Short mmCIF file of C-alpha atoms in Angstrom, two decimals:
data_model
loop_
_atom_site.label_atom_id
_atom_site.label_comp_id
_atom_site.label_asym_id
_atom_site.label_seq_id
_atom_site.Cartn_x
_atom_site.Cartn_y
_atom_site.Cartn_z
CA MET O 864 19.41 15.57 7.17
CA SER O 865 16.45 13.23 7.23
CA LEU O 866 17.16 9.61 6.31
CA LEU O 867 14.16 9.84 4.00
CA LYS O 868 16.39 11.42 1.35
CA GLN O 869 18.67 8.37 1.47
CA LEU O 870 15.87 5.88 0.83
CA ASN O 871 15.26 4.31 -2.54
CA LEU O 872 11.51 4.83 -2.74
CA SER O 873 11.27 2.39 -5.63
CA ASN O 874 12.66 -0.39 -3.45
CA LEU O 875 10.53 -0.18 -0.32
CA PRO O 876 9.47 -3.31 1.57
CA ASN O 877 5.98 -4.15 0.36
CA HIS O 878 4.95 -5.53 3.76
CA ILE O 879 6.40 -4.34 7.07
CA ALA O 880 5.51 -6.10 10.32
CA ILE O 881 6.38 -4.65 13.72
CA ILE O 882 6.57 -6.21 17.18
CA MET O 883 5.86 -3.09 19.24
CA ASP O 884 7.80 -3.76 22.43
CA GLY O 885 8.90 -1.61 25.36
CA ASN O 886 5.90 0.42 26.51
CA GLY O 887 6.18 -0.78 30.10
CA ARG O 888 9.94 -0.29 30.32
CA TRP O 889 9.59 3.19 28.79
CA ALA O 890 7.11 4.16 31.51
CA LYS O 891 9.23 2.60 34.28
CA LYS O 892 12.34 4.50 33.14
CA LYS O 893 10.37 7.73 33.43
CA GLY O 894 8.78 6.82 36.77
CA LEU O 895 5.32 6.62 35.18
CA LEU O 896 2.48 4.12 35.41
CA ARG O 897 2.51 1.36 32.75
CA ASN O 898 -0.71 2.61 31.19
CA LEU O 899 1.04 5.88 30.31
CA GLY O 900 3.59 3.80 28.44
CA HIS O 901 0.79 2.25 26.41
CA GLN O 902 -0.62 5.70 25.69
CA GLY O 903 2.81 6.78 24.48
CA GLY O 904 2.92 3.68 22.30
CA ALA O 905 -0.45 4.57 20.78
CA LYS O 906 0.95 7.95 19.67
CA THR O 907 3.83 6.14 17.98
CA VAL O 908 1.36 3.90 16.13
CA ARG O 909 -0.30 6.97 14.62
CA GLU O 910 3.02 8.45 13.46
CA ILE O 911 4.33 5.21 11.93
CA VAL O 912 1.04 4.43 10.17
CA GLU O 913 0.90 7.92 8.64
CA VAL O 914 4.54 7.79 7.54
CA CYS O 915 4.08 4.37 5.90
CA ALA O 916 1.10 5.76 3.99
CA GLU O 917 3.07 8.84 2.93
CA ILE O 918 6.01 6.87 1.48
CA ASN O 919 3.69 4.28 -0.13
CA VAL O 920 4.38 1.17 1.91
CA LYS O 921 1.39 -0.99 0.95
CA TYR O 922 1.05 -3.29 3.98
CA LEU O 923 1.79 -2.67 7.66
CA THR O 924 1.06 -5.29 10.33
CA LEU O 925 1.32 -4.44 14.02
CA TYR O 926 1.52 -6.98 16.85
CA ALA O 927 -0.90 -5.22 19.17
CA PHE O 928 -1.96 -7.96 21.62
CA SER O 929 -0.91 -11.60 21.77
CA THR O 930 -2.83 -14.52 23.26
CA GLU O 931 -0.12 -14.63 25.95
CA ASN O 932 -0.91 -11.01 26.89
CA TRP O 933 -4.16 -12.23 28.46
CA ASN O 934 -1.94 -13.49 31.31
CA ARG O 935 -0.96 -9.97 32.29
CA PRO O 936 -2.56 -8.34 35.37
CA LYS O 937 -6.30 -7.82 34.81
CA LEU O 938 -6.06 -4.07 35.43
CA GLU O 939 -3.44 -3.68 32.69
CA VAL O 940 -5.45 -5.80 30.25
CA ASP O 941 -8.60 -3.78 30.97
CA LEU O 942 -6.70 -0.53 30.40
CA LEU O 943 -5.30 -1.86 27.13
CA MET O 944 -8.78 -2.76 25.92
CA LYS O 945 -10.12 0.70 26.85
CA LEU O 946 -7.18 2.32 25.07
CA LEU O 947 -7.88 0.21 21.99
CA ILE O 948 -11.52 1.33 21.89
CA SER O 949 -10.67 5.01 22.36
CA SER O 950 -7.88 4.82 19.75
CA LEU O 951 -10.17 3.23 17.18
CA LYS O 952 -12.80 5.93 17.69
CA LYS O 953 -10.20 8.68 17.58
CA GLU O 954 -8.28 7.39 14.56
CA LEU O 955 -11.18 6.57 12.22
CA LYS O 956 -11.04 10.06 10.67
CA THR O 957 -7.28 9.73 10.19
CA LEU O 958 -7.68 6.35 8.49
CA GLN O 959 -10.32 7.74 6.16
CA LYS O 960 -8.33 10.90 5.41
CA ASN O 961 -5.24 8.85 4.51
CA ASN O 962 -7.18 6.19 2.55
CA ILE O 963 -6.06 3.44 4.95
CA LYS O 964 -7.89 0.12 5.24
CA LEU O 965 -7.98 -1.54 8.67
CA VAL O 966 -8.08 -5.32 8.96
CA THR O 967 -7.50 -7.62 11.92
CA ILE O 968 -5.99 -11.06 12.47
CA GLY O 969 -6.26 -13.29 15.51
CA ASN O 970 -9.01 -14.70 17.68
CA ILE O 971 -11.15 -11.57 17.56
CA ASP O 972 -14.11 -13.37 19.17
CA SER O 973 -12.09 -13.62 22.41
CA LEU O 974 -11.98 -9.83 22.74
CA PRO O 975 -14.50 -7.98 24.92
CA THR O 976 -17.79 -7.31 23.11
CA LYS O 977 -17.28 -3.54 22.99
CA VAL O 978 -13.81 -3.95 21.51
CA SER O 979 -14.84 -6.43 18.82
CA ALA O 980 -17.87 -4.27 17.93
CA GLU O 981 -15.72 -1.14 17.54
CA LEU O 982 -13.18 -3.09 15.51
CA LYS O 983 -15.81 -4.47 13.15
CA ASP O 984 -17.26 -0.99 12.71
CA VAL O 985 -13.91 0.56 11.71
CA VAL O 986 -13.05 -2.43 9.49
CA GLU O 987 -16.39 -2.05 7.69
CA LYS O 988 -16.07 1.72 7.26
CA THR O 989 -12.53 1.50 5.83
CA LYS O 990 -12.92 -1.64 3.70
CA ASN O 991 -12.81 0.25 0.40
CA ASN O 992 -9.67 2.26 1.23
CA SER O 993 -6.65 1.30 -0.84
CA ARG O 994 -3.55 3.36 -0.05
CA LEU O 995 -2.30 1.21 2.83
CA THR O 996 -3.61 -1.94 4.50
CA LEU O 997 -3.08 -1.68 8.25
CA THR O 998 -3.42 -5.02 10.01
CA LEU O 999 -3.76 -5.26 13.79
CA ALA O 1000 -2.82 -8.63 15.28
CA LEU O 1001 -5.10 -8.92 18.31
CA SER O 1002 -5.39 -11.93 20.59
CA TYR O 1003 -3.02 -13.42 18.04
CA SER O 1004 -0.84 -16.53 18.24
CA SER O 1005 0.99 -17.88 15.22
CA ARG O 1006 0.97 -21.41 16.64
CA GLU O 1007 -2.77 -21.18 17.23
CA GLU O 1008 -3.17 -19.91 13.65
CA LEU O 1009 -1.22 -22.89 12.29
CA ILE O 1010 -3.19 -25.37 14.41
CA LYS O 1011 -6.46 -23.83 13.16
CA THR O 1012 -5.18 -24.09 9.59
CA ILE O 1013 -4.18 -27.74 9.96
CA LYS O 1014 -7.57 -28.62 11.44
CA GLU O 1015 -9.45 -26.86 8.63
CA ILE O 1016 -7.40 -28.55 5.91
CA SER O 1017 -7.65 -31.94 7.65
CA LEU O 1018 -11.43 -31.64 7.76
CA LYS O 1019 -11.52 -30.84 4.04
CA VAL O 1020 -9.32 -33.86 3.33
CA LYS O 1021 -11.63 -36.03 5.42
CA ASN O 1022 -14.63 -34.78 3.42
CA ASN O 1023 -12.80 -35.33 0.13
CA LEU O 1024 -12.73 -31.60 -0.65
CA ILE O 1025 -8.93 -31.56 -0.84
CA SER O 1026 -6.58 -34.34 -1.90
CA PRO O 1027 -3.50 -34.70 0.36
CA GLU O 1028 -1.34 -34.71 -2.78
CA ASN O 1029 -2.62 -31.24 -3.66
CA ILE O 1030 -1.68 -29.60 -0.35
CA ASP O 1031 1.00 -27.01 -1.08
CA GLU O 1032 2.01 -23.56 0.13
CA SER O 1033 -0.92 -21.87 -1.59
CA VAL O 1034 -3.43 -24.18 0.14
CA ILE O 1035 -1.90 -23.39 3.52
CA ASN O 1036 -1.77 -19.65 2.74
CA ASN O 1037 -5.45 -19.67 1.86
CA HIS O 1038 -6.37 -20.99 5.32
CA LEU O 1039 -4.31 -18.53 7.37
CA TYR O 1040 -5.62 -15.35 8.99
CA THR O 1041 -3.34 -13.51 6.57
CA ARG O 1042 -4.75 -15.12 3.42
CA ASN O 1043 -5.24 -11.70 1.81
CA LEU O 1044 -1.80 -10.37 2.72
CA PRO O 1045 1.57 -10.91 1.01
CA ASP O 1046 4.51 -12.42 2.90
CA VAL O 1047 6.39 -10.08 5.23
CA ASP O 1048 9.47 -8.39 3.72
CA LEU O 1049 10.75 -6.60 6.83
CA LEU O 1050 10.10 -7.53 10.45
CA ILE O 1051 11.03 -4.90 13.04
CA ARG O 1052 11.18 -5.46 16.80
CA THR O 1053 11.77 -2.61 19.20
CA SER O 1054 13.21 -2.55 22.76
CA GLY O 1055 16.31 -4.69 22.21
CA GLU O 1056 14.67 -8.10 22.53
CA GLN O 1057 15.74 -10.46 19.75
CA ARG O 1058 13.01 -13.05 19.39
CA ILE O 1059 9.88 -13.54 17.30
CA SER O 1060 7.44 -14.19 20.17
CA ASN O 1061 4.98 -16.37 18.26
CA PHE O 1062 4.34 -13.76 15.56
CA LEU O 1063 3.72 -14.62 11.88
CA LEU O 1064 5.99 -17.68 11.95
CA TRP O 1065 4.89 -18.87 8.49
CA GLN O 1066 4.69 -15.44 6.92
CA ILE O 1067 8.23 -14.30 7.85
CA ALA O 1068 10.00 -17.28 6.24
CA TYR O 1069 12.09 -14.95 4.04
CA ALA O 1070 11.65 -11.67 5.89
CA GLU O 1071 14.62 -9.50 6.80
CA LEU O 1072 14.76 -9.15 10.60
CA TYR O 1073 15.66 -5.83 12.21
CA PHE O 1074 16.11 -5.36 15.96
CA THR O 1075 16.54 -1.99 17.62
CA GLU O 1076 17.22 -0.96 21.22
CA THR O 1077 14.72 1.89 20.87
CA LEU O 1078 11.63 1.44 23.05
CA TRP O 1079 8.37 1.60 21.12
CA PRO O 1080 7.10 4.97 22.48
CA ASP O 1081 10.42 6.52 21.34
CA PHE O 1082 10.34 4.89 17.89
CA ASN O 1083 9.76 7.62 15.30
CA LYS O 1084 9.87 8.09 11.55
CA GLU O 1085 13.66 8.44 11.54
CA ASN O 1086 13.94 5.07 13.31
CA LEU O 1087 11.62 3.60 10.68
CA PHE O 1088 13.69 5.09 7.85
CA LYS O 1089 16.85 3.64 9.44
CA ALA O 1090 15.23 0.17 9.47
CA ILE O 1091 14.16 0.50 5.83
CA LEU O 1092 17.60 1.76 4.82
CA ASN O 1093 19.14 -1.27 6.54
CA TYR O 1094 16.72 -3.48 4.61
CA GLN O 1095 17.66 -1.83 1.31
CA ASN O 1096 21.36 -2.45 1.95
CA ARG O 1097 20.84 -6.19 2.31
CA GLU O 1098 20.95 -8.71 -0.51
CA ARG O 1099 17.75 -10.78 -0.62
CA ARG O 1100 18.68 -14.07 -2.29
CA PHE O 1101 15.75 -16.37 -1.46
CA GLY O 1102 18.05 -19.40 -1.62
CA LYS O 1103 19.89 -18.28 -4.76
CA THR O 1104 23.53 -17.27 -5.04
CA SER O 1105 24.65 -13.64 -5.18
CA GLU O 1106 25.59 -14.12 -8.83
CA GLN O 1107 22.11 -15.35 -9.71
CA VAL O 1108 20.47 -12.40 -7.96
CA LYS O 1109 22.70 -9.91 -9.77
#
């Protein structure tokens, strides 16, 4: 029996973020080249995005490429960029059919020209879609995001546009890449690693963290339902006592 029937569809996480880890290890275990692992991971992205849209999750953020990933072998990086371009071209119809809006966070200007151009094209063509907001974190670093935010706010303070006394969470939120997204409710990381890896450090302050041994290319809708079911069986207190929550 599918775990879908066990889910409380009125208590879904509003915003799910996923660290998609394990493509390389998946390929190595099968005696394949690493790029085939990334291709397998791309197929998983399609399935998870479509499932999230079907069950009415409103926000899905995927850690697709970190600033640290630029340090990988040039051949692998080049293949990843080509895969990103081909995936964007291939998936545009799927995004439109499922009423999914694509947005990006990160230092997009650091991406190759062809990649950033394709991204901007898909973002523009899907901007009015409203069923699900799919966010790709590309050339993303949470520390870099926070440094950028501090610099922008500091400059506004210097120019008397913001008073230091008025700096609060909302001011910081409004200067982040994710200014138009709600905080993360559920953070999933695949492949067995149990760390955040510089991903959405501010935005996951009260997120429920879920780690699975499953490698990303093997992660399917049942794995997603298992993560959501685990989330639904937790008590989210946000600093309150159990009695207050009840």
